[in-house]
XYZ file of C-alpha atoms in Angstrom:
342
model
C 107.645 277.210 -88.818
C 111.351 275.789 -87.664
C 113.515 273.379 -90.055
C 111.600 269.848 -90.233
C 114.374 267.243 -89.153
C 114.907 264.242 -92.214
C 116.667 261.876 -93.015
C 118.601 261.219 -96.561
C 117.739 257.944 -98.174
C 118.412 256.525 -101.677
C 115.367 254.951 -103.798
C 116.591 251.107 -102.923
C 116.287 252.492 -99.337
C 112.783 254.288 -100.164
C 111.896 251.003 -102.387
C 112.930 248.440 -99.588
C 110.779 250.376 -96.854
C 107.603 250.312 -99.051
C 108.526 246.604 -100.089
C 108.825 246.076 -96.093
C 106.145 247.937 -94.936
C 103.171 246.082 -98.030
C 104.780 242.912 -96.599
C 103.904 243.554 -92.969
C 100.577 245.009 -94.214
C 100.288 241.285 -96.410
C 100.180 242.168 -99.763
C 101.315 239.662 -102.404
C 104.182 239.253 -104.068
C 103.360 240.584 -107.531
C 101.219 243.010 -106.035
C 103.849 244.589 -103.433
C 106.141 244.742 -105.836
C 104.103 246.864 -108.067
C 103.118 249.160 -105.301
C 106.272 249.911 -103.685
C 108.052 250.902 -107.005
C 105.016 253.337 -107.513
C 106.080 254.738 -104.331
C 109.539 254.968 -104.828
C 108.629 256.628 -108.938
C 106.760 259.967 -106.419
C 109.601 259.579 -104.092
C 112.066 260.246 -107.084
C 110.271 262.168 -109.875
C 107.349 264.026 -107.411
C 104.638 264.507 -106.550
C 105.837 263.407 -103.385
C 102.919 264.110 -101.205
C 102.200 259.981 -103.235
C 105.625 259.100 -102.199
C 106.310 257.783 -98.520
C 103.848 259.730 -96.527
C 101.134 257.747 -98.357
C 102.537 254.707 -97.301
C 100.195 254.997 -94.286
C 97.494 255.168 -95.631
C 98.119 252.628 -97.956
C 98.526 250.314 -94.424
C 95.583 251.060 -92.919
C 93.552 250.338 -96.569
C 94.748 246.617 -96.090
C 94.718 246.750 -92.272
C 91.457 248.281 -91.886
C 90.163 245.376 -94.205
C 89.208 247.815 -96.888
C 91.759 246.767 -99.368
C 92.254 242.724 -100.342
C 96.375 242.875 -99.732
C 95.548 239.300 -101.522
C 93.674 240.740 -105.350
C 93.783 238.156 -108.072
C 92.871 241.170 -110.544
C 90.736 239.451 -113.817
C 91.214 241.947 -117.175
C 88.731 240.873 -120.211
C 89.189 241.860 -123.390
C 85.400 242.632 -124.904
C 86.150 244.069 -127.760
C 88.974 244.816 -130.807
C 89.796 248.288 -128.478
C 89.076 247.774 -125.612
C 90.072 245.581 -122.277
C 88.253 245.116 -118.856
C 89.635 245.000 -115.561
C 88.366 243.996 -111.718
C 90.745 244.773 -109.827
C 89.103 242.232 -107.024
C 89.191 244.968 -104.645
C 93.240 245.301 -105.178
C 95.365 248.873 -106.129
C 94.620 249.576 -109.708
C 97.941 249.329 -111.493
C 98.705 245.404 -109.754
C 95.498 245.466 -112.916
C 97.264 247.424 -115.079
C 100.504 245.844 -114.997
C 97.863 242.183 -116.291
C 96.699 244.497 -118.848
C 100.088 246.288 -120.194
C 101.259 244.021 -122.615
C 98.247 243.447 -124.501
C 96.986 246.823 -124.363
C 99.775 248.117 -126.092
C 99.539 245.475 -128.710
C 95.782 246.327 -129.402
C 96.833 250.007 -129.609
C 99.296 249.101 -132.550
C 96.656 246.963 -134.392
C 94.069 248.834 -134.376
C 95.627 252.186 -133.637
C 93.737 253.481 -130.235
C 92.779 250.683 -127.771
C 91.634 251.663 -124.135
C 91.820 249.625 -120.606
C 88.882 250.183 -118.272
C 88.874 249.111 -114.317
C 86.453 249.012 -111.992
C 86.676 247.754 -108.355
C 89.781 248.898 -107.348
C 91.802 251.469 -105.524
C 94.408 254.105 -106.216
C 96.411 256.365 -104.160
C 99.846 257.163 -106.390
C 100.220 259.806 -109.106
C 98.541 259.032 -112.190
C 101.216 260.205 -114.048
C 102.699 256.824 -113.599
C 100.233 254.718 -115.292
C 100.789 256.062 -118.013
C 104.199 256.935 -118.784
C 105.118 253.260 -119.433
C 102.645 253.613 -122.715
C 104.504 256.583 -123.725
C 107.800 254.861 -123.556
C 106.497 252.627 -125.695
C 105.517 254.904 -128.237
C 102.363 255.456 -128.060
C 100.222 258.668 -126.746
C 98.352 257.938 -123.700
C 95.735 259.459 -121.537
C 94.248 258.727 -118.357
C 91.977 259.306 -115.397
C 90.020 258.173 -112.798
C 87.732 259.024 -110.569
C 88.163 259.662 -106.532
C 86.618 260.633 -102.844
C 84.039 263.714 -103.144
C 85.071 266.559 -102.086
C 85.328 268.910 -104.787
C 82.959 271.332 -104.814
C 81.365 272.171 -108.321
C 81.615 275.821 -109.773
C 78.409 277.694 -107.402
C 77.809 275.046 -104.836
C 77.758 274.147 -101.628
C 78.591 270.367 -101.048
C 80.995 268.081 -102.499
C 80.260 266.079 -105.276
C 83.543 265.408 -107.576
C 86.246 263.666 -106.432
C 89.994 265.494 -106.801
C 89.430 263.222 -110.762
C 92.548 264.114 -111.771
C 94.083 263.078 -115.522
C 97.227 262.147 -117.101
C 98.456 262.953 -120.061
C 101.557 261.097 -121.773
C 103.469 261.009 -125.752
C 106.543 260.287 -127.047
C 109.340 262.354 -127.577
C 112.153 261.480 -130.020
C 115.560 260.670 -128.261
C 114.160 262.082 -124.913
C 112.090 260.778 -122.599
C 108.453 261.271 -122.883
C 105.999 264.146 -122.039
C 104.508 263.437 -119.171
C 101.758 265.613 -117.189
C 99.324 265.003 -114.494
C 96.348 267.028 -112.784
C 94.232 267.194 -110.277
C 90.448 268.813 -111.285
C 90.867 270.708 -107.583
C 93.188 273.380 -107.412
C 95.607 271.251 -104.687
C 95.450 267.310 -104.860
C 94.007 266.182 -101.537
C 98.086 264.826 -100.036
C 99.501 268.338 -100.747
C 97.014 269.620 -98.706
C 97.454 267.420 -95.989
C 101.066 267.913 -96.510
C 101.237 271.609 -95.971
C 98.880 270.822 -92.776
C 101.399 268.745 -91.249
C 104.624 271.317 -92.111
C 102.651 274.174 -90.472
C 101.779 276.524 -93.311
C 99.135 278.283 -95.277
C 99.168 277.251 -99.172
C 99.871 279.740 -101.942
C 95.711 280.447 -102.839
C 92.830 279.831 -101.662
C 92.242 275.774 -102.552
C 89.109 274.838 -100.562
C 86.114 276.153 -98.126
C 86.431 277.334 -94.397
C 83.846 276.056 -91.885
C 82.021 279.302 -92.377
C 81.370 278.535 -96.797
C 84.122 281.019 -97.582
C 87.361 280.651 -99.746
C 90.715 279.862 -97.506
C 94.196 279.464 -97.830
C 94.378 277.673 -94.419
C 95.159 273.738 -95.263
C 93.226 272.522 -91.506
C 90.909 274.644 -92.563
C 90.098 273.000 -96.108
C 90.961 269.191 -93.981
C 87.771 269.858 -91.669
C 85.311 271.161 -94.275
C 86.681 268.510 -96.764
C 85.349 271.338 -99.567
C 87.718 271.974 -102.130
C 87.425 274.008 -105.124
C 87.790 272.920 -108.375
C 90.978 274.443 -110.730
C 89.388 277.542 -113.308
C 86.335 277.622 -111.438
C 84.047 276.274 -114.148
C 86.371 274.826 -115.738
C 87.501 272.223 -113.707
C 83.837 271.272 -112.911
C 83.764 270.422 -115.928
C 87.007 268.864 -116.116
C 86.045 266.358 -113.293
C 82.514 266.093 -114.036
C 84.150 263.978 -117.963
C 86.689 262.369 -115.378
C 83.290 260.947 -113.614
C 81.923 259.706 -116.927
C 85.385 258.206 -117.991
C 86.756 256.640 -115.038
C 83.498 255.898 -113.134
C 80.535 255.540 -115.318
C 81.993 254.281 -118.206
C 84.464 251.342 -115.941
C 81.720 250.732 -113.530
C 83.487 251.943 -110.608
C 81.553 253.277 -107.436
C 81.201 257.321 -107.613
C 82.486 260.231 -105.907
C 79.240 260.785 -104.155
C 78.661 257.197 -103.152
C 80.978 256.511 -99.974
C 79.158 254.414 -97.528
C 81.728 251.184 -97.484
C 84.711 254.270 -97.311
C 83.176 255.789 -94.316
C 82.554 252.636 -92.137
C 86.454 251.677 -92.829
C 87.951 255.630 -92.781
C 89.249 255.407 -96.148
C 91.076 258.383 -98.423
C 90.044 256.687 -101.350
C 86.688 254.725 -102.948
C 86.578 251.890 -104.725
C 86.651 254.127 -107.947
C 87.055 253.588 -111.458
C 89.688 254.025 -113.886
C 90.281 254.371 -118.088
C 93.879 254.690 -119.563
C 93.362 255.509 -123.485
C 96.348 254.098 -125.801
C 96.759 255.471 -129.492
C 99.294 255.079 -131.678
C 100.086 257.653 -133.867
C 101.948 255.539 -136.785
C 98.428 254.375 -137.341
C 96.880 257.867 -137.590
C 97.962 259.006 -140.693
C 101.132 261.712 -140.045
C 104.306 260.268 -141.086
C 105.927 263.538 -139.544
C 104.163 263.324 -135.958
C 107.820 262.851 -134.268
C 108.714 266.576 -136.230
C 105.157 268.372 -134.835
C 106.214 267.222 -131.421
C 109.546 268.430 -131.723
C 108.076 271.738 -132.928
C 105.613 271.958 -130.314
C 108.571 271.674 -127.777
C 110.972 273.810 -129.327
C 108.799 276.845 -129.614
C 107.806 276.277 -125.888
C 111.797 276.117 -124.854
C 113.701 279.497 -124.377
C 109.781 281.271 -124.550
C 110.928 283.622 -121.322
C 110.006 280.767 -118.093
C 108.255 278.633 -119.958
C 108.749 275.134 -119.549
C 107.315 272.352 -121.238
C 104.657 270.532 -119.670
C 105.776 267.838 -117.059
C 109.743 268.436 -117.649
C 110.724 270.105 -114.414
C 109.788 266.371 -112.252
C 112.579 264.921 -114.716
C 115.019 267.920 -112.801
C 113.474 265.833 -109.499
C 114.396 262.971 -110.846
C 118.330 263.120 -112.007
C 118.567 264.790 -108.120
C 117.483 261.825 -106.665
C 118.953 259.225 -108.942
C 122.267 261.042 -108.128
C 121.701 262.175 -104.417
C 118.856 259.903 -103.238
C 115.957 261.822 -101.409
C 115.332 263.572 -98.070
C 112.279 262.207 -96.095
C 110.876 263.938 -92.692
C 111.514 261.910 -89.734
C 107.995 262.146 -88.233
C 106.882 260.400 -91.261
C 110.222 257.369 -91.209
C 108.773 257.544 -87.643
C 105.490 257.098 -88.444
C 106.120 254.152 -91.225
C 108.256 252.110 -88.957
C 105.526 251.993 -86.468
C 102.532 250.806 -88.945
C 105.077 247.862 -89.862
C 105.790 247.245 -86.728
C 101.920 247.036 -86.152
C 100.850 245.434 -88.859
C 103.270 242.652 -88.900
C 102.660 241.739 -85.111
């Protein structure tokens, strides 16, 4: 494969391009600012497959009528430690922004609190849902279910989505420790990006049309049958996410795709749950020392690194040098802006 043509953009330019795209699609000012920030952070920190490359997918969800560009989310307190959101067929992050301050206050009061949301879309990296809570001094776990394309271990047809989960915790004097991961071997957008860039995946991540495991991203996109990570272990995590995401929140199950199919969307109106824990309320005054000790055992331990820290290096480079965006992706985005805005 030859070198792909790219264009260097500052993070401000990335944000402006995302804003322009959402504005052309008629997205409300409040939601537009939230989503543009998510796209920018994805380009800054990774996964970049969820950054500018995702803008045409966001746009399709709005212009097809699948997602509501003028959503007015509602957040209701249902118990001392529970918030429930209805995203009004908009994106999860818009609803979560309305719940953010109250969720933190509830966690600090009760020691633990949760926000679940239904009737919501989600196309971003999950790390950005939990990182702000860790920046506020909380430990956070987030999950969301997604479009069915992961085959349970030993199965022949998809049951679960890539069903990601994310974790974040504060780290004294440094950026929080944050990681997110799909329940599948590889996230869907990473497979799409490999196909677009013309290379195979480093290991088998899905099924070919003949049912065999393959590294060919085009074959996997053809079957839409991804493999769970760690075989039965990843399938078990996908099940957990389906329960905590869809079942707890009242979102659409990964297998219930009829509405999605009618609009040709890449996501479902799933369910999301984030749990926030205040370590100061759990009786261990040495919490920060524990985190430091765990981290110290990883640092200088061969090639090991603290989960998520690789993205902090990406962040530093992007803030200084900007990001290199594929020219064909930028052309596609500019076409979307022109078409949606006309």
